[in-house]
Amino acid sequence: MFVKIDLTSDVPIYLQIKNAIIEGIARGELKEGDSLPPIRQLAEDIGVNMHTINKAYNLLKDLGFITINKKYGAVISVEGFNETFMENLKEELRPIIAEAFVKGIDKETFLKLVEGILDEFGGSKNE
Amino acid sequence: MFVKIDLTSDVPIYLQIKNAIIEGIARGELKEGDSLPPIRQLAEDIGVNMHTINKAYNLLKDLGFITINKKYGAVISVEGFNETFMENLKEELRPIIAEAFVKGIDKETFLKLVEGILDEFGGSKNE
DNA sequence: TATTTGTTATATATATTATATAACATATAT
DNA sequence: ATATATGTTATATAATATATATAACAAATA
């Protein structure tokens, strides 16, 4: 499985798992309709507790990236963005951009950085 | 004072204060050499505990946005970015960009959003 | 009927966040 | 000298978040 956990990170484990799955979708390694592993199995695979996986899956459900049911388990099913998402996105980005701006990173450099990350995902769309 | 706290937010108060000050610098409301209010005064102004302000100021110091001494208190003094900062910035941005990408926001729309935020800061550089 | 799934309920432990008081060291002003 | 203002440090307390451990439950499947 693609999820690697850094126990020394200050990012909580359940958020690392959430991020890894979203980035897996972004890179095309997980596609609409794919099932995620059962919570107990993924928990054992990466050496964390079942409830930590459960928390990550429920967050992914609330964020609109998967659906969960007892037939098929956790299945990738992405809801498109809406106005609320765009507003939250802006509020998340603002402090990060402010830090970079104050540190002296110019507009062009910052936009190149963002483009670089976007290309990690969009570059190989069909594989 | 410019710091507004949202007690219902899931962002810790000391981080809201940190962000507000960095955004204050970014908008030109705080300039290199300006003093921030004493921790006890700012604490009373916005209705939080002294130690919460102290925590925010020490974080700002560690991040390279202010210096602190007993003569002048907390003074805006920005260290420029370095390689470590750029790496951390990228790691902070990646999960946010991945979410937006998976939700179907296209490259151009995302870059426009970032530009819009940058223009909140860079637009009125000398005032 | 047994197994697998997510879910729920307790319990425990640790870390983080925030507050409350108090005292301390240093610099400044009177 | 004395008082004041500054950030700092030390305790203590409380609430919340994070993570683990066990156990039981309900629904679907084999």
PDB file of C-alpha atoms (C1' of nucleotides) in Angstrom:
ATOM      1  CA  MET A   1       0.000   0.000   0.000  1.00  0.00           C
ATOM      2  CA  PHE A   2       1.088   3.546  -0.806  1.00  0.00           C
ATOM      3  CA  VAL A   3       0.660   5.128   2.622  1.00  0.00           C
ATOM      4  CA  LYS A   4       3.894   5.967   4.420  1.00  0.00           C
ATOM      5  CA  ILE A   5       3.632   7.367   7.932  1.00  0.00           C
ATOM      6  CA  ASP A   6       6.179   9.660   9.557  1.00  0.00           C
ATOM      7  CA  LEU A   7       5.830   9.183  13.300  1.00  0.00           C
ATOM      8  CA  THR A   8       8.148  12.137  13.982  1.00  0.00           C
ATOM      9  CA  SER A   9       5.987  14.554  11.986  1.00  0.00           C
ATOM     10  CA  ASP A  10       3.801  17.071  13.780  1.00  0.00           C
ATOM     11  CA  VAL A  11       1.044  16.226  11.312  1.00  0.00           C
ATOM     12  CA  PRO A  12      -1.378  13.782  13.009  1.00  0.00           C
ATOM     13  CA  ILE A  13      -1.331  10.245  11.595  1.00  0.00           C
ATOM     14  CA  TYR A  14      -4.967  10.329  10.499  1.00  0.00           C
ATOM     15  CA  LEU A  15      -4.253  13.484   8.463  1.00  0.00           C
ATOM     16  CA  GLN A  16      -1.150  11.943   6.908  1.00  0.00           C
ATOM     17  CA  ILE A  17      -3.345   9.027   5.812  1.00  0.00           C
ATOM     18  CA  LYS A  18      -6.038  11.364   4.498  1.00  0.00           C
ATOM     19  CA  ASN A  19      -3.449  13.350   2.536  1.00  0.00           C
ATOM     20  CA  ALA A  20      -1.767  10.240   1.152  1.00  0.00           C
ATOM     21  CA  ILE A  21      -5.073   8.960  -0.226  1.00  0.00           C
ATOM     22  CA  ILE A  22      -6.025  12.278  -1.806  1.00  0.00           C
ATOM     23  CA  GLU A  23      -2.569  12.545  -3.357  1.00  0.00           C
ATOM     24  CA  GLY A  24      -2.972   8.954  -4.559  1.00  0.00           C
ATOM     25  CA  ILE A  25      -6.136  10.016  -6.376  1.00  0.00           C
ATOM     26  CA  ALA A  26      -4.390  13.101  -7.728  1.00  0.00           C
ATOM     27  CA  ARG A  27      -1.559  11.030  -9.162  1.00  0.00           C
ATOM     28  CA  GLY A  28      -3.995   8.617 -10.767  1.00  0.00           C
ATOM     29  CA  GLU A  29      -2.987   5.661  -8.590  1.00  0.00           C
ATOM     30  CA  LEU A  30      -6.516   5.564  -7.190  1.00  0.00           C
ATOM     31  CA  LYS A  31      -9.467   6.034  -9.507  1.00  0.00           C
ATOM     32  CA  GLU A  32     -13.177   6.673  -9.176  1.00  0.00           C
ATOM     33  CA  GLY A  33     -14.810   3.403  -8.097  1.00  0.00           C
ATOM     34  CA  ASP A  34     -11.676   1.837  -6.597  1.00  0.00           C
ATOM     35  CA  SER A  35     -12.040   0.356  -3.116  1.00  0.00           C
ATOM     36  CA  LEU A  36      -9.721   1.304  -0.310  1.00  0.00           C
ATOM     37  CA  PRO A  37      -8.468  -1.493   1.943  1.00  0.00           C
ATOM     38  CA  PRO A  38     -10.645  -2.468   4.933  1.00  0.00           C
ATOM     39  CA  ILE A  39      -9.755  -0.389   7.962  1.00  0.00           C
ATOM     40  CA  ARG A  40      -8.346  -3.343   9.906  1.00  0.00           C
ATOM     41  CA  GLN A  41      -6.159  -4.427   7.023  1.00  0.00           C
ATOM     42  CA  LEU A  42      -4.720  -0.967   6.333  1.00  0.00           C
ATOM     43  CA  ALA A  43      -4.203  -0.498  10.058  1.00  0.00           C
ATOM     44  CA  GLU A  44      -2.098  -3.649  10.218  1.00  0.00           C
ATOM     45  CA  ASP A  45      -0.249  -2.825   6.989  1.00  0.00           C
ATOM     46  CA  ILE A  46       1.022   0.500   8.245  1.00  0.00           C
ATOM     47  CA  GLY A  47       1.184  -0.402  11.927  1.00  0.00           C
ATOM     48  CA  VAL A  48      -1.410   1.890  13.446  1.00  0.00           C
ATOM     49  CA  ASN A  49      -4.678   1.419  15.240  1.00  0.00           C
ATOM     50  CA  MET A  50      -7.925   0.583  13.462  1.00  0.00           C
ATOM     51  CA  HIS A  51      -9.592   3.722  14.825  1.00  0.00           C
ATOM     52  CA  THR A  52      -6.937   5.941  13.313  1.00  0.00           C
ATOM     53  CA  ILE A  53      -7.779   4.571   9.859  1.00  0.00           C
ATOM     54  CA  ASN A  54     -11.473   4.861  10.630  1.00  0.00           C
ATOM     55  CA  LYS A  55     -10.994   8.522  11.513  1.00  0.00           C
ATOM     56  CA  ALA A  56      -9.152   9.183   8.262  1.00  0.00           C
ATOM     57  CA  TYR A  57     -11.821   7.397   6.183  1.00  0.00           C
ATOM     58  CA  ASN A  58     -14.648   9.298   7.869  1.00  0.00           C
ATOM     59  CA  LEU A  59     -12.856  12.573   7.244  1.00  0.00           C
ATOM     60  CA  LEU A  60     -12.435  11.638   3.580  1.00  0.00           C
ATOM     61  CA  LYS A  61     -16.160  10.881   3.466  1.00  0.00           C
ATOM     62  CA  ASP A  62     -17.028  14.258   5.043  1.00  0.00           C
ATOM     63  CA  LEU A  63     -14.729  16.022   2.586  1.00  0.00           C
ATOM     64  CA  GLY A  64     -16.443  14.325  -0.339  1.00  0.00           C
ATOM     65  CA  PHE A  65     -13.692  12.013  -1.578  1.00  0.00           C
ATOM     66  CA  ILE A  66     -15.153   8.593  -0.762  1.00  0.00           C
ATOM     67  CA  THR A  67     -18.405   6.868   0.095  1.00  0.00           C
ATOM     68  CA  ILE A  68     -18.596   4.183   2.753  1.00  0.00           C
ATOM     69  CA  ASN A  69     -20.999   1.267   3.044  1.00  0.00           C
ATOM     70  CA  LYS A  70     -20.874  -2.253   4.313  1.00  0.00           C
ATOM     71  CA  LYS A  71     -21.244  -3.805   0.898  1.00  0.00           C
ATOM     72  CA  TYR A  72     -18.275  -2.272  -0.841  1.00  0.00           C
ATOM     73  CA  GLY A  73     -16.380  -0.630   2.005  1.00  0.00           C
ATOM     74  CA  ALA A  74     -14.679   2.681   1.272  1.00  0.00           C
ATOM     75  CA  VAL A  75     -14.926   3.585  -2.402  1.00  0.00           C
ATOM     76  CA  ILE A  76     -13.372   6.532  -4.203  1.00  0.00           C
ATOM     77  CA  SER A  77     -16.197   8.857  -5.213  1.00  0.00           C
ATOM     78  CA  VAL A  78     -15.247  12.489  -5.590  1.00  0.00           C
ATOM     79  CA  GLU A  79     -17.731  15.310  -5.187  1.00  0.00           C
ATOM     80  CA  GLY A  80     -16.824  18.354  -7.267  1.00  0.00           C
ATOM     81  CA  PHE A  81     -15.935  21.633  -5.631  1.00  0.00           C
ATOM     82  CA  ASN A  82     -18.541  24.159  -4.617  1.00  0.00           C
ATOM     83  CA  GLU A  83     -18.517  27.754  -3.402  1.00  0.00           C
ATOM     84  CA  THR A  84     -17.837  26.774   0.221  1.00  0.00           C
ATOM     85  CA  PHE A  85     -14.847  24.695  -0.841  1.00  0.00           C
ATOM     86  CA  MET A  86     -13.413  27.617  -2.781  1.00  0.00           C
ATOM     87  CA  GLU A  87     -13.807  29.925   0.210  1.00  0.00           C
ATOM     88  CA  ASN A  88     -12.150  27.449   2.571  1.00  0.00           C
ATOM     89  CA  LEU A  89      -9.364  26.926   0.047  1.00  0.00           C
ATOM     90  CA  LYS A  90      -8.700  30.657  -0.047  1.00  0.00           C
ATOM     91  CA  GLU A  91      -8.619  30.906   3.745  1.00  0.00           C
ATOM     92  CA  GLU A  92      -6.185  27.980   3.884  1.00  0.00           C
ATOM     93  CA  LEU A  93      -3.903  29.480   1.272  1.00  0.00           C
ATOM     94  CA  ARG A  94      -3.832  33.067   2.541  1.00  0.00           C
ATOM     95  CA  PRO A  95      -1.560  32.591   5.598  1.00  0.00           C
ATOM     96  CA  ILE A  96       0.823  30.363   3.644  1.00  0.00           C
ATOM     97  CA  ILE A  97       1.081  32.857   0.800  1.00  0.00           C
ATOM     98  CA  ALA A  98       1.487  35.741   3.242  1.00  0.00           C
ATOM     99  CA  GLU A  99       4.465  34.009   4.864  1.00  0.00           C
ATOM    100  CA  ALA A 100       6.122  33.395   1.529  1.00  0.00           C
ATOM    101  CA  PHE A 101       5.445  36.932   0.331  1.00  0.00           C
ATOM    102  CA  VAL A 102       6.861  38.491   3.487  1.00  0.00           C
ATOM    103  CA  LYS A 103       9.937  36.277   3.202  1.00  0.00           C
ATOM    104  CA  GLY A 104      10.581  37.875  -0.140  1.00  0.00           C
ATOM    105  CA  ILE A 105       9.527  35.175  -2.588  1.00  0.00           C
ATOM    106  CA  ASP A 106       8.358  36.954  -5.710  1.00  0.00           C
ATOM    107  CA  LYS A 107       5.117  36.307  -7.524  1.00  0.00           C
ATOM    108  CA  GLU A 108       6.691  34.482 -10.415  1.00  0.00           C
ATOM    109  CA  THR A 109       8.725  32.136  -8.228  1.00  0.00           C
ATOM    110  CA  PHE A 110       5.679  31.277  -6.164  1.00  0.00           C
ATOM    111  CA  LEU A 111       3.501  30.626  -9.195  1.00  0.00           C
ATOM    112  CA  LYS A 112       6.217  28.383 -10.646  1.00  0.00           C
ATOM    113  CA  LEU A 113       6.287  26.400  -7.415  1.00  0.00           C
ATOM    114  CA  VAL A 114       2.515  25.915  -7.539  1.00  0.00           C
ATOM    115  CA  GLU A 115       2.685  24.946 -11.204  1.00  0.00           C
ATOM    116  CA  GLY A 116       5.379  22.432 -10.383  1.00  0.00           C
ATOM    117  CA  ILE A 117       3.174  20.742  -7.819  1.00  0.00           C
ATOM    118  CA  LEU A 118       0.170  20.811 -10.150  1.00  0.00           C
ATOM    119  CA  ASP A 119       2.292  19.121 -12.796  1.00  0.00           C
ATOM    120  CA  GLU A 120       3.089  16.315 -10.353  1.00  0.00           C
ATOM    121  CA  PHE A 121      -0.599  15.480 -10.702  1.00  0.00           C
ATOM    122  CA  GLY A 122      -1.818  16.720 -14.048  1.00  0.00           C
ATOM    123  CA  GLY A 123       1.266  15.697 -15.976  1.00  0.00           C
ATOM    124  CA  SER A 124       0.293  12.038 -16.422  1.00  0.00           C
ATOM    125  CA  LYS A 125      -3.482  12.175 -16.456  1.00  0.00           C
ATOM    126  CA  ASN A 126      -4.205   8.963 -18.361  1.00  0.00           C
ATOM    127  CA  GLU A 127      -2.276   5.940 -17.218  1.00  0.00           C
TER     128      GLU A 127
ATOM    129  CA  MET B   1      -5.248  46.584  17.094  1.00  0.00           C
ATOM    130  CA  PHE B   2      -5.626  44.499  13.957  1.00  0.00           C
ATOM    131  CA  VAL B   3      -5.935  41.042  15.456  1.00  0.00           C
ATOM    132  CA  LYS B   4      -9.413  39.532  15.386  1.00  0.00           C
ATOM    133  CA  ILE B   5      -9.881  36.150  17.015  1.00  0.00           C
ATOM    134  CA  ASP B   6     -12.535  33.609  16.027  1.00  0.00           C
ATOM    135  CA  LEU B   7     -13.168  31.450  19.088  1.00  0.00           C
ATOM    136  CA  THR B   8     -15.304  29.042  17.047  1.00  0.00           C
ATOM    137  CA  SER B   9     -12.471  28.339  14.591  1.00  0.00           C
ATOM    138  CA  ASP B  10     -10.566  25.073  14.759  1.00  0.00           C
ATOM    139  CA  VAL B  11      -7.370  27.062  14.252  1.00  0.00           C
ATOM    140  CA  PRO B  12      -5.687  27.526  17.666  1.00  0.00           C
ATOM    141  CA  ILE B  13      -5.730  31.101  18.971  1.00  0.00           C
ATOM    142  CA  TYR B  14      -1.943  31.432  19.041  1.00  0.00           C
ATOM    143  CA  LEU B  15      -1.819  30.481  15.348  1.00  0.00           C
ATOM    144  CA  GLN B  16      -4.580  32.952  14.480  1.00  0.00           C
ATOM    145  CA  ILE B  17      -2.481  35.648  16.165  1.00  0.00           C
ATOM    146  CA  LYS B  18       0.671  34.525  14.359  1.00  0.00           C
ATOM    147  CA  ASN B  19      -1.151  34.566  11.022  1.00  0.00           C
ATOM    148  CA  ALA B  20      -2.733  37.962  11.662  1.00  0.00           C
ATOM    149  CA  ILE B  21       0.657  39.513  12.349  1.00  0.00           C
ATOM    150  CA  ILE B  22       2.299  37.983   9.280  1.00  0.00           C
ATOM    151  CA  GLU B  23      -0.629  39.132   7.148  1.00  0.00           C
ATOM    152  CA  GLY B  24      -0.286  42.569   8.742  1.00  0.00           C
ATOM    153  CA  ILE B  25       3.309  42.678   7.533  1.00  0.00           C
ATOM    154  CA  ALA B  26       2.266  41.407   4.109  1.00  0.00           C
ATOM    155  CA  ARG B  27      -0.320  44.184   3.737  1.00  0.00           C
ATOM    156  CA  GLY B  28       2.205  46.809   4.808  1.00  0.00           C
ATOM    157  CA  GLU B  29       0.390  47.670   8.055  1.00  0.00           C
ATOM    158  CA  LEU B  30       3.449  46.498   9.987  1.00  0.00           C
ATOM    159  CA  LYS B  31       6.904  47.407   8.758  1.00  0.00           C
ATOM    160  CA  GLU B  32      10.461  46.348   9.511  1.00  0.00           C
ATOM    161  CA  GLY B  33      11.459  47.936  12.830  1.00  0.00           C
ATOM    162  CA  ASP B  34       7.903  48.390  14.142  1.00  0.00           C
ATOM    163  CA  SER B  35       7.242  47.184  17.679  1.00  0.00           C
ATOM    164  CA  LEU B  36       4.401  44.832  18.479  1.00  0.00           C
ATOM    165  CA  PRO B  37       2.367  45.555  21.631  1.00  0.00           C
ATOM    166  CA  PRO B  38       3.642  44.107  24.936  1.00  0.00           C
ATOM    167  CA  ILE B  39       2.249  40.643  25.497  1.00  0.00           C
ATOM    168  CA  ARG B  40       0.124  41.697  28.487  1.00  0.00           C
ATOM    169  CA  GLN B  41      -1.391  44.605  26.597  1.00  0.00           C
ATOM    170  CA  LEU B  42      -2.262  42.617  23.470  1.00  0.00           C
ATOM    171  CA  ALA B  43      -3.630  39.854  25.690  1.00  0.00           C
ATOM    172  CA  GLU B  44      -6.024  42.292  27.353  1.00  0.00           C
ATOM    173  CA  ASP B  45      -6.933  43.977  24.047  1.00  0.00           C
ATOM    174  CA  ILE B  46      -8.142  40.773  22.438  1.00  0.00           C
ATOM    175  CA  GLY B  47      -9.285  39.046  25.611  1.00  0.00           C
ATOM    176  CA  VAL B  48      -6.922  36.092  25.827  1.00  0.00           C
ATOM    177  CA  ASN B  49      -4.250  34.951  28.214  1.00  0.00           C
ATOM    178  CA  MET B  50      -0.767  36.448  28.335  1.00  0.00           C
ATOM    179  CA  HIS B  51       0.835  33.071  27.622  1.00  0.00           C
ATOM    180  CA  THR B  52      -1.153  32.648  24.434  1.00  0.00           C
ATOM    181  CA  ILE B  53       0.363  35.873  23.087  1.00  0.00           C
ATOM    182  CA  ASN B  54       3.777  34.819  24.359  1.00  0.00           C
ATOM    183  CA  LYS B  55       3.447  31.547  22.466  1.00  0.00           C
ATOM    184  CA  ALA B  56       2.529  33.379  19.261  1.00  0.00           C
ATOM    185  CA  TYR B  57       5.464  35.820  19.622  1.00  0.00           C
ATOM    186  CA  ASN B  58       7.960  33.037  20.265  1.00  0.00           C
ATOM    187  CA  LEU B  59       6.688  31.165  17.215  1.00  0.00           C
ATOM    188  CA  LEU B  60       7.101  34.332  15.130  1.00  0.00           C
ATOM    189  CA  LYS B  61      10.630  34.592  16.467  1.00  0.00           C
ATOM    190  CA  ASP B  62      11.409  30.963  15.582  1.00  0.00           C
ATOM    191  CA  LEU B  63       9.972  31.475  12.089  1.00  0.00           C
ATOM    192  CA  GLY B  64      12.188  34.514  11.568  1.00  0.00           C
ATOM    193  CA  PHE B  65       9.621  37.313  11.519  1.00  0.00           C
ATOM    194  CA  ILE B  66      10.495  39.197  14.719  1.00  0.00           C
ATOM    195  CA  THR B  67      13.252  39.618  17.272  1.00  0.00           C
ATOM    196  CA  ILE B  68      12.512  39.838  20.975  1.00  0.00           C
ATOM    197  CA  ASN B  69      14.474  41.587  23.687  1.00  0.00           C
ATOM    198  CA  LYS B  70      13.691  43.390  26.897  1.00  0.00           C
ATOM    199  CA  LYS B  71      14.703  46.791  25.576  1.00  0.00           C
ATOM    200  CA  TYR B  72      12.423  47.056  22.592  1.00  0.00           C
ATOM    201  CA  GLY B  73      10.075  44.136  23.064  1.00  0.00           C
ATOM    202  CA  ALA B  74       8.956  42.318  19.931  1.00  0.00           C
ATOM    203  CA  VAL B  75      10.179  44.034  16.782  1.00  0.00           C
ATOM    204  CA  ILE B  76       9.428  43.180  13.181  1.00  0.00           C
ATOM    205  CA  SER B  77      12.624  41.836  11.631  1.00  0.00           C
ATOM    206  CA  VAL B  78      12.155  39.458   8.751  1.00  0.00           C
ATOM    207  CA  GLU B  79      14.710  36.858   7.787  1.00  0.00           C
ATOM    208  CA  GLY B  80      14.621  36.028   4.100  1.00  0.00           C
ATOM    209  CA  PHE B  81      13.693  32.559   2.872  1.00  0.00           C
ATOM    210  CA  ASN B  82      16.203  29.754   2.563  1.00  0.00           C
ATOM    211  CA  GLU B  83      16.206  26.282   1.097  1.00  0.00           C
ATOM    212  CA  THR B  84      14.562  24.705   4.145  1.00  0.00           C
ATOM    213  CA  PHE B  85      11.758  27.230   3.999  1.00  0.00           C
ATOM    214  CA  MET B  86      11.122  26.452   0.337  1.00  0.00           C
ATOM    215  CA  GLU B  87      10.979  22.729   1.061  1.00  0.00           C
ATOM    216  CA  ASN B  88       8.564  23.187   3.936  1.00  0.00           C
ATOM    217  CA  LEU B  89       6.443  25.495   1.800  1.00  0.00           C
ATOM    218  CA  LYS B  90       6.189  22.841  -0.876  1.00  0.00           C
ATOM    219  CA  GLU B  91       5.196  20.173   1.646  1.00  0.00           C
ATOM    220  CA  GLU B  92       2.532  22.500   3.052  1.00  0.00           C
ATOM    221  CA  LEU B  93       1.123  23.311  -0.356  1.00  0.00           C
ATOM    222  CA  ARG B  94       1.088  19.798  -1.826  1.00  0.00           C
ATOM    223  CA  PRO B  95      -1.918  18.356   0.088  1.00  0.00           C
ATOM    224  CA  ILE B  96      -3.938  21.539  -0.442  1.00  0.00           C
ATOM    225  CA  ILE B  97      -3.228  21.574  -4.158  1.00  0.00           C
ATOM    226  CA  ALA B  98      -3.954  17.847  -4.415  1.00  0.00           C
ATOM    227  CA  GLU B  99      -7.406  18.370  -2.866  1.00  0.00           C
ATOM    228  CA  ALA B 100      -8.228  21.185  -5.244  1.00  0.00           C
ATOM    229  CA  PHE B 101      -6.932  19.250  -8.248  1.00  0.00           C
ATOM    230  CA  VAL B 102      -8.942  16.145  -7.388  1.00  0.00           C
ATOM    231  CA  LYS B 103     -12.052  18.287  -6.880  1.00  0.00           C
ATOM    232  CA  GLY B 104     -11.688  19.342 -10.486  1.00  0.00           C
ATOM    233  CA  ILE B 105     -10.323  22.867 -10.201  1.00  0.00           C
ATOM    234  CA  ASP B 106      -8.251  23.479 -13.317  1.00  0.00           C
ATOM    235  CA  LYS B 107      -4.745  24.851 -13.357  1.00  0.00           C
ATOM    236  CA  GLU B 108      -5.715  28.276 -14.612  1.00  0.00           C
ATOM    237  CA  THR B 109      -8.437  28.789 -11.998  1.00  0.00           C
ATOM    238  CA  PHE B 110      -6.090  27.768  -9.215  1.00  0.00           C
ATOM    239  CA  LEU B 111      -3.304  30.040 -10.401  1.00  0.00           C
ATOM    240  CA  LYS B 112      -5.782  32.932 -10.649  1.00  0.00           C
ATOM    241  CA  LEU B 113      -6.838  32.297  -7.058  1.00  0.00           C
ATOM    242  CA  VAL B 114      -3.223  32.380  -5.889  1.00  0.00           C
ATOM    243  CA  GLU B 115      -2.563  35.524  -7.895  1.00  0.00           C
ATOM    244  CA  GLY B 116      -5.605  37.152  -6.348  1.00  0.00           C
ATOM    245  CA  ILE B 117      -4.262  36.500  -2.848  1.00  0.00           C
ATOM    246  CA  LEU B 118      -0.782  37.694  -3.821  1.00  0.00           C
ATOM    247  CA  ASP B 119      -2.346  40.890  -5.117  1.00  0.00           C
ATOM    248  CA  GLU B 120      -3.989  41.456  -1.716  1.00  0.00           C
ATOM    249  CA  PHE B 121      -0.413  41.940  -0.505  1.00  0.00           C
ATOM    250  CA  GLY B 122       1.697  43.105  -3.427  1.00  0.00           C
ATOM    251  CA  GLY B 123      -0.892  45.462  -4.864  1.00  0.00           C
ATOM    252  CA  SER B 124      -0.150  48.407  -2.554  1.00  0.00           C
ATOM    253  CA  LYS B 125       3.491  47.915  -1.736  1.00  0.00           C
ATOM    254  CA  ASN B 126       4.431  51.511  -0.822  1.00  0.00           C
ATOM    255  CA  GLU B 127       1.953  53.245   1.448  1.00  0.00           C
TER     256      GLU B 127
ATOM    257  C1'  DT C   1     -23.501 -20.412  10.301  1.00  0.00           C
ATOM    258  C1'  DA C   2     -19.182 -18.218  10.127  1.00  0.00           C
ATOM    259  C1'  DT C   3     -16.718 -14.324   8.231  1.00  0.00           C
ATOM    260  C1'  DT C   4     -16.023  -9.641   6.890  1.00  0.00           C
ATOM    261  C1'  DT C   5     -17.389  -5.111   6.828  1.00  0.00           C
ATOM    262  C1'  DG C   6     -17.971  -0.458   9.095  1.00  0.00           C
ATOM    263  C1'  DT C   7     -19.830   1.265  13.560  1.00  0.00           C
ATOM    264  C1'  DT C   8     -20.266   2.148  18.355  1.00  0.00           C
ATOM    265  C1'  DA C   9     -18.976   1.999  23.232  1.00  0.00           C
ATOM    266  C1'  DT C  10     -15.505   2.117  27.034  1.00  0.00           C
ATOM    267  C1'  DA C  11     -11.256   2.889  28.831  1.00  0.00           C
ATOM    268  C1'  DT C  12      -6.595   4.618  29.040  1.00  0.00           C
ATOM    269  C1'  DA C  13      -2.547   7.437  27.956  1.00  0.00           C
ATOM    270  C1'  DT C  14      -0.204  11.285  26.042  1.00  0.00           C
ATOM    271  C1'  DA C  15       0.179  15.750  23.912  1.00  0.00           C
ATOM    272  C1'  DT C  16      -1.751  20.227  22.786  1.00  0.00           C
ATOM    273  C1'  DT C  17      -4.140  24.290  23.818  1.00  0.00           C
ATOM    274  C1'  DA C  18      -5.553  27.757  27.045  1.00  0.00           C
ATOM    275  C1'  DT C  19      -6.034  29.791  31.360  1.00  0.00           C
ATOM    276  C1'  DA C  20      -4.515  31.429  36.127  1.00  0.00           C
ATOM    277  C1'  DT C  21      -1.002  33.056  39.548  1.00  0.00           C
ATOM    278  C1'  DA C  22       3.266  34.029  40.911  1.00  0.00           C
ATOM    279  C1'  DA C  23       7.889  35.073  40.810  1.00  0.00           C
ATOM    280  C1'  DC C  24      12.149  36.401  38.306  1.00  0.00           C
ATOM    281  C1'  DA C  25      15.711  39.227  35.593  1.00  0.00           C
ATOM    282  C1'  DT C  26      16.601  43.113  32.943  1.00  0.00           C
ATOM    283  C1'  DA C  27      15.955  47.690  31.319  1.00  0.00           C
ATOM    284  C1'  DT C  28      13.913  52.148  31.948  1.00  0.00           C
ATOM    285  C1'  DA C  29      12.064  56.173  34.269  1.00  0.00           C
ATOM    286  C1'  DT C  30      11.433  58.899  38.388  1.00  0.00           C
TER     287       DT C  30
ATOM    288  C1'  DA D   1      17.309  53.793  45.353  1.00  0.00           C
ATOM    289  C1'  DT D   2      12.662  52.793  43.873  1.00  0.00           C
ATOM    290  C1'  DA D   3       9.018  51.834  41.061  1.00  0.00           C
ATOM    291  C1'  DT D   4       7.524  50.348  36.615  1.00  0.00           C
ATOM    292  C1'  DA D   5       7.420  47.698  32.375  1.00  0.00           C
ATOM    293  C1'  DT D   6       9.332  44.220  29.741  1.00  0.00           C
ATOM    294  C1'  DG D   7       9.829  39.218  28.400  1.00  0.00           C
ATOM    295  C1'  DT D   8      10.788  34.792  30.897  1.00  0.00           C
ATOM    296  C1'  DT D   9      10.116  30.896  33.776  1.00  0.00           C
ATOM    297  C1'  DA D  10       7.655  27.896  36.998  1.00  0.00           C
ATOM    298  C1'  DT D  11       3.397  25.573  38.738  1.00  0.00           C
ATOM    299  C1'  DA D  12      -1.051  24.202  38.480  1.00  0.00           C
ATOM    300  C1'  DT D  13      -5.461  23.201  36.349  1.00  0.00           C
ATOM    301  C1'  DA D  14      -8.749  22.124  32.748  1.00  0.00           C
ATOM    302  C1'  DA D  15     -10.475  21.017  28.290  1.00  0.00           C
ATOM    303  C1'  DT D  16      -9.625  19.067  23.903  1.00  0.00           C
ATOM    304  C1'  DA D  17      -7.203  16.284  20.408  1.00  0.00           C
ATOM    305  C1'  DT D  18      -4.687  12.303  19.185  1.00  0.00           C
ATOM    306  C1'  DA D  19      -3.780   7.431  19.472  1.00  0.00           C
ATOM    307  C1'  DT D  20      -4.230   2.978  21.292  1.00  0.00           C
ATOM    308  C1'  DA D  21      -6.686  -1.256  23.202  1.00  0.00           C
ATOM    309  C1'  DT D  22     -10.776  -4.351  23.698  1.00  0.00           C
ATOM    310  C1'  DA D  23     -15.139  -5.555  22.985  1.00  0.00           C
ATOM    311  C1'  DA D  24     -19.473  -5.797  21.097  1.00  0.00           C
ATOM    312  C1'  DC D  25     -22.864  -4.643  17.409  1.00  0.00           C
ATOM    313  C1'  DA D  26     -25.396  -4.596  12.757  1.00  0.00           C
ATOM    314  C1'  DA D  27     -25.409  -5.604   8.030  1.00  0.00           C
ATOM    315  C1'  DA D  28     -23.745  -7.986   4.074  1.00  0.00           C
ATOM    316  C1'  DT D  29     -21.454 -11.997   2.156  1.00  0.00           C
ATOM    317  C1'  DA D  30     -19.681 -16.691   1.583  1.00  0.00           C
TER     318       DA D  30
END
